[in-house]
Amino acid sequence: QKEVEQNSGPLSVPEGAIASLNCTYSDRGSQSFFWYRQYSGKSPELIMFIYSNGDKEDGRFTAQLNKASQYVSLLIRDSQPSDSATYLCAVTAQAGTALIFGKGTTLSVSS
Amino acid sequence: NAGVTQTPKFQVLKTGQSMTLQCAQDMNHNSMYWYRQDPGMGLRLIYYSASEGTTDKGEVPNGYNVSRLNKREFSLRLESAAPSQTSVYFCASSVRAFQETQYFGPGTRLLVL
């Protein structure tokens, strides 16, 4: 059974701080990695995807991938109250036959 | 572009009733998916259609059927609803199956009494 693990939180950070969200996965052959944000009562929306080892930056968001450690993370710089949401990590299974979602980490940014 | 649309938004059923959840996308995507999301369980794949004319089971297919009506539309049918099917159902689509970004519809909240 392929698994994606996330700390459920809540992760609480003050406004302006860096929020660090972590995800580990069990399928060593996974190739595609996604971070989705889900506000309460809404559908998931893509924040970033990453395919290669290293860092990928998009505005205040940085995704980090380490395939050797089977670890992917999302950093949110200058956190805002509007960033308060549940963040879902999703990993493609090696055979390309599934996208496995973690259960999500709830982030709370206080002003 | 509307993206991915789902109907209805909310539905209450009695045990044993049937219903069909509708999903349509206008992004010319090849692949479409149905997920359910339950508290503490995350998103779980029910069925997917990698391309028009094909459908395959996901992680939790029991009690559901699907139809890929055409490239745009993918419906999910509950033949005899059970309380265990109370959930939020999301439809999603992507250019290629699983390898690329999935775009989600707004969801259908289903309560089975």
Short mmCIF file of C-alpha atoms in Angstrom, two decimals:
data_model
loop_
_atom_site.label_atom_id
_atom_site.label_comp_id
_atom_site.label_asym_id
_atom_site.label_seq_id
_atom_site.Cartn_x
_atom_site.Cartn_y
_atom_site.Cartn_z
CA GLN A 1 0.00 0.00 0.00
CA LYS A 2 1.55 3.26 -1.14
CA GLU A 3 1.43 5.92 1.55
CA VAL A 4 1.87 9.64 1.89
CA GLU A 5 2.33 10.90 5.42
CA GLN A 6 1.77 14.40 6.72
CA ASN A 7 1.60 15.81 10.22
CA SER A 8 -2.06 16.69 10.70
CA GLY A 9 -1.26 19.76 12.78
CA PRO A 10 -2.54 22.26 13.47
CA LEU A 11 0.59 24.16 12.66
CA SER A 12 0.32 27.64 14.13
CA VAL A 13 2.57 30.50 13.02
CA PRO A 14 2.38 34.27 13.51
CA GLU A 15 1.80 36.56 10.56
CA GLY A 16 5.02 37.24 8.69
CA ALA A 17 6.74 34.04 9.81
CA ILE A 18 7.86 31.11 7.66
CA ALA A 19 5.57 28.09 7.69
CA SER A 20 7.18 24.73 6.94
CA LEU A 21 4.99 21.84 5.85
CA ASN A 22 6.43 18.37 5.45
CA CYS A 23 5.48 15.20 3.63
CA THR A 24 7.06 11.75 3.33
CA TYR A 25 6.12 9.06 0.84
CA SER A 26 6.71 5.34 0.59
CA ASP A 27 6.91 4.72 -3.18
CA ARG A 28 10.57 5.15 -4.11
CA GLY A 29 9.67 5.28 -7.79
CA SER A 30 7.36 8.28 -7.52
CA GLN A 31 8.05 10.95 -10.12
CA SER A 32 5.54 13.77 -9.64
CA PHE A 33 4.80 15.70 -6.48
CA PHE A 34 2.07 18.22 -5.84
CA TRP A 35 0.99 20.61 -3.11
CA TYR A 36 -2.68 21.57 -2.92
CA ARG A 37 -4.35 24.09 -0.64
CA GLN A 38 -7.88 23.47 0.60
CA TYR A 39 -9.90 26.08 2.43
CA SER A 40 -12.64 24.83 4.71
CA GLY A 41 -15.66 23.78 2.68
CA LYS A 42 -13.89 24.31 -0.63
CA SER A 43 -12.15 22.10 -3.17
CA PRO A 44 -8.39 21.54 -3.38
CA GLU A 45 -6.48 23.98 -5.56
CA LEU A 46 -2.96 23.50 -6.84
CA ILE A 47 -0.20 25.59 -5.29
CA MET A 48 2.87 23.98 -6.82
CA PHE A 49 4.21 20.87 -8.46
CA ILE A 50 7.79 19.62 -8.50
CA TYR A 51 9.39 16.82 -10.46
CA SER A 52 13.15 17.18 -9.83
CA ASN A 53 15.29 17.11 -6.73
CA GLY A 54 16.00 20.49 -5.22
CA ASP A 55 14.00 23.66 -4.70
CA LYS A 56 11.33 25.29 -6.81
CA GLU A 57 10.16 28.80 -5.95
CA ASP A 58 6.96 30.58 -6.89
CA GLY A 59 6.38 33.86 -5.12
CA ARG A 60 6.15 33.25 -1.39
CA PHE A 61 6.07 29.48 -1.88
CA THR A 62 9.03 27.13 -2.18
CA ALA A 63 8.71 23.40 -2.76
CA GLN A 64 11.65 21.19 -1.83
CA LEU A 65 12.12 17.62 -3.03
CA ASN A 66 14.61 15.02 -1.83
CA LYS A 67 13.97 11.72 -3.60
CA ALA A 68 16.74 9.90 -1.76
CA SER A 69 15.05 10.67 1.56
CA GLN A 70 11.55 10.35 0.04
CA TYR A 71 10.68 13.74 1.42
CA VAL A 72 8.92 16.78 -0.01
CA SER A 73 8.23 20.03 1.78
CA LEU A 74 6.50 23.34 1.24
CA LEU A 75 7.78 26.59 2.71
CA ILE A 76 5.53 29.61 2.90
CA ARG A 77 7.41 32.85 3.52
CA ASP A 78 5.80 35.96 5.02
CA SER A 79 2.78 33.92 6.07
CA GLN A 80 -0.57 35.72 5.90
CA PRO A 81 -3.87 34.97 7.67
CA SER A 82 -5.25 34.15 4.21
CA ASP A 83 -2.80 31.23 4.10
CA SER A 84 -4.77 29.55 6.87
CA ALA A 85 -6.00 26.34 5.24
CA THR A 86 -5.30 22.64 4.98
CA TYR A 87 -2.37 21.74 2.75
CA LEU A 88 -2.46 18.44 0.91
CA CYS A 89 0.63 16.67 -0.36
CA ALA A 90 0.04 14.38 -3.35
CA VAL A 91 2.45 11.93 -4.93
CA THR A 92 2.14 9.97 -8.17
CA ALA A 93 2.64 6.24 -7.83
CA GLN A 94 5.54 4.78 -9.82
CA ALA A 95 3.33 3.01 -12.31
CA GLY A 96 1.46 6.21 -13.00
CA THR A 97 -1.81 4.62 -12.03
CA ALA A 98 -2.65 6.67 -8.99
CA LEU A 99 -2.17 10.00 -7.27
CA ILE A 100 -1.87 9.35 -3.56
CA PHE A 101 -2.96 12.15 -1.26
CA GLY A 102 -1.81 12.71 2.28
CA LYS A 103 -4.44 13.54 4.86
CA GLY A 104 -3.27 17.13 5.01
CA THR A 105 -1.72 19.57 7.46
CA THR A 106 -3.86 22.35 8.87
CA LEU A 107 -2.06 25.68 8.98
CA SER A 108 -3.26 28.56 11.13
CA VAL A 109 -1.67 31.99 10.68
CA SER A 110 -2.48 34.46 13.43
CA SER A 111 -2.43 38.22 12.92
CA ASN B 1 -13.76 28.93 -18.85
CA ALA B 2 -15.80 27.36 -16.08
CA GLY B 3 -13.15 24.69 -15.41
CA VAL B 4 -14.72 21.69 -13.70
CA THR B 5 -18.38 21.91 -12.76
CA GLN B 6 -20.39 19.53 -10.61
CA THR B 7 -24.08 19.11 -9.94
CA PRO B 8 -25.77 19.03 -7.54
CA LYS B 9 -23.96 20.97 -4.79
CA PHE B 10 -25.92 19.32 -1.99
CA GLN B 11 -28.10 16.24 -1.81
CA VAL B 12 -29.92 14.33 0.90
CA LEU B 13 -30.89 10.74 0.15
CA LYS B 14 -32.61 8.00 2.05
CA THR B 15 -30.96 4.62 2.33
CA GLY B 16 -31.62 2.61 -0.81
CA GLN B 17 -32.29 5.56 -3.09
CA SER B 18 -30.24 6.07 -6.22
CA MET B 19 -28.73 9.16 -7.72
CA THR B 20 -26.22 10.36 -10.29
CA LEU B 21 -23.59 13.00 -9.70
CA GLN B 22 -22.71 14.94 -12.80
CA CYS B 23 -19.33 16.38 -13.72
CA ALA B 24 -18.20 18.34 -16.76
CA GLN B 25 -14.94 20.02 -17.74
CA ASP B 26 -14.23 22.53 -20.49
CA MET B 27 -10.42 22.34 -20.47
CA ASN B 28 -10.18 19.63 -23.14
CA HIS B 29 -8.62 17.28 -20.60
CA ASN B 30 -8.29 13.61 -21.42
CA SER B 31 -8.53 12.23 -17.89
CA MET B 32 -11.24 12.58 -15.30
CA TYR B 33 -11.60 11.32 -11.73
CA TRP B 34 -14.07 10.90 -8.90
CA TYR B 35 -12.86 11.21 -5.30
CA ARG B 36 -14.55 11.13 -1.96
CA GLN B 37 -13.28 13.04 1.04
CA ASP B 38 -14.11 12.02 4.57
CA PRO B 39 -12.83 13.51 7.86
CA GLY B 40 -9.58 11.85 8.87
CA MET B 41 -9.43 9.79 5.66
CA GLY B 42 -8.21 12.28 3.12
CA LEU B 43 -9.07 12.11 -0.56
CA ARG B 44 -9.72 8.63 -1.88
CA LEU B 45 -10.11 7.73 -5.53
CA ILE B 46 -13.37 6.02 -6.45
CA TYR B 47 -13.07 5.66 -10.23
CA TYR B 48 -11.17 7.31 -12.99
CA SER B 49 -11.23 7.60 -16.76
CA ALA B 50 -7.79 7.92 -18.29
CA SER B 51 -9.28 8.78 -21.68
CA GLU B 52 -12.63 8.90 -23.40
CA GLY B 53 -14.04 5.41 -23.64
CA THR B 54 -12.14 3.95 -20.68
CA THR B 55 -12.93 3.70 -16.98
CA ASP B 56 -11.06 1.99 -14.14
CA LYS B 57 -11.57 1.32 -10.47
CA GLY B 58 -9.77 3.32 -7.85
CA GLU B 59 -9.21 2.63 -4.19
CA VAL B 60 -12.88 2.57 -3.06
CA PRO B 61 -15.16 1.58 -5.99
CA ASN B 62 -17.70 -0.58 -4.18
CA GLY B 63 -21.24 0.77 -4.37
CA TYR B 64 -20.50 3.10 -7.29
CA ASN B 65 -20.63 3.04 -11.06
CA VAL B 66 -19.35 5.56 -13.57
CA SER B 67 -19.95 6.60 -17.15
CA ARG B 68 -17.62 8.62 -19.34
CA LEU B 69 -20.33 10.08 -21.52
CA ASN B 70 -17.94 11.97 -23.79
CA LYS B 71 -14.65 13.79 -23.43
CA ARG B 72 -16.24 16.52 -21.31
CA GLU B 73 -18.54 14.57 -19.00
CA PHE B 74 -17.98 11.92 -16.35
CA SER B 75 -20.84 10.84 -14.10
CA LEU B 76 -20.89 8.88 -10.84
CA ARG B 77 -23.91 6.78 -9.93
CA LEU B 78 -24.95 5.42 -6.57
CA GLU B 79 -27.39 2.60 -7.28
CA SER B 80 -28.52 1.98 -3.70
CA ALA B 81 -27.23 4.61 -1.32
CA ALA B 82 -25.96 3.63 2.12
CA PRO B 83 -25.13 5.83 5.14
CA SER B 84 -21.45 4.91 4.63
CA GLN B 85 -21.59 6.87 1.36
CA THR B 86 -22.21 10.12 3.22
CA SER B 87 -19.27 12.19 2.09
CA VAL B 88 -18.07 15.08 -0.03
CA TYR B 89 -17.52 14.02 -3.63
CA PHE B 90 -15.03 15.79 -5.87
CA CYS B 91 -14.63 15.43 -9.58
CA ALA B 92 -11.27 16.33 -11.10
CA SER B 93 -9.64 16.38 -14.51
CA SER B 94 -6.14 16.48 -15.96
CA VAL B 95 -4.42 16.43 -19.32
CA ARG B 96 -2.88 13.01 -18.70
CA ALA B 97 -3.81 10.43 -16.09
CA PHE B 98 -2.10 11.02 -12.73
CA GLN B 99 1.15 12.49 -14.07
CA GLU B 100 -0.05 16.05 -14.36
CA THR B 101 -1.96 18.56 -12.30
CA GLN B 102 -5.51 17.63 -11.44
CA TYR B 103 -8.08 20.41 -11.34
CA PHE B 104 -10.98 19.93 -8.97
CA GLY B 105 -14.63 20.82 -9.17
CA PRO B 106 -16.43 22.53 -6.26
CA GLY B 107 -17.70 19.28 -4.79
CA THR B 108 -21.03 17.66 -3.95
CA ARG B 109 -22.01 17.20 -0.32
CA LEU B 110 -24.07 14.04 0.05
CA LEU B 111 -25.94 12.97 3.15
CA VAL B 112 -27.50 9.51 3.23
CA LEU B 113 -30.00 8.98 6.02
#
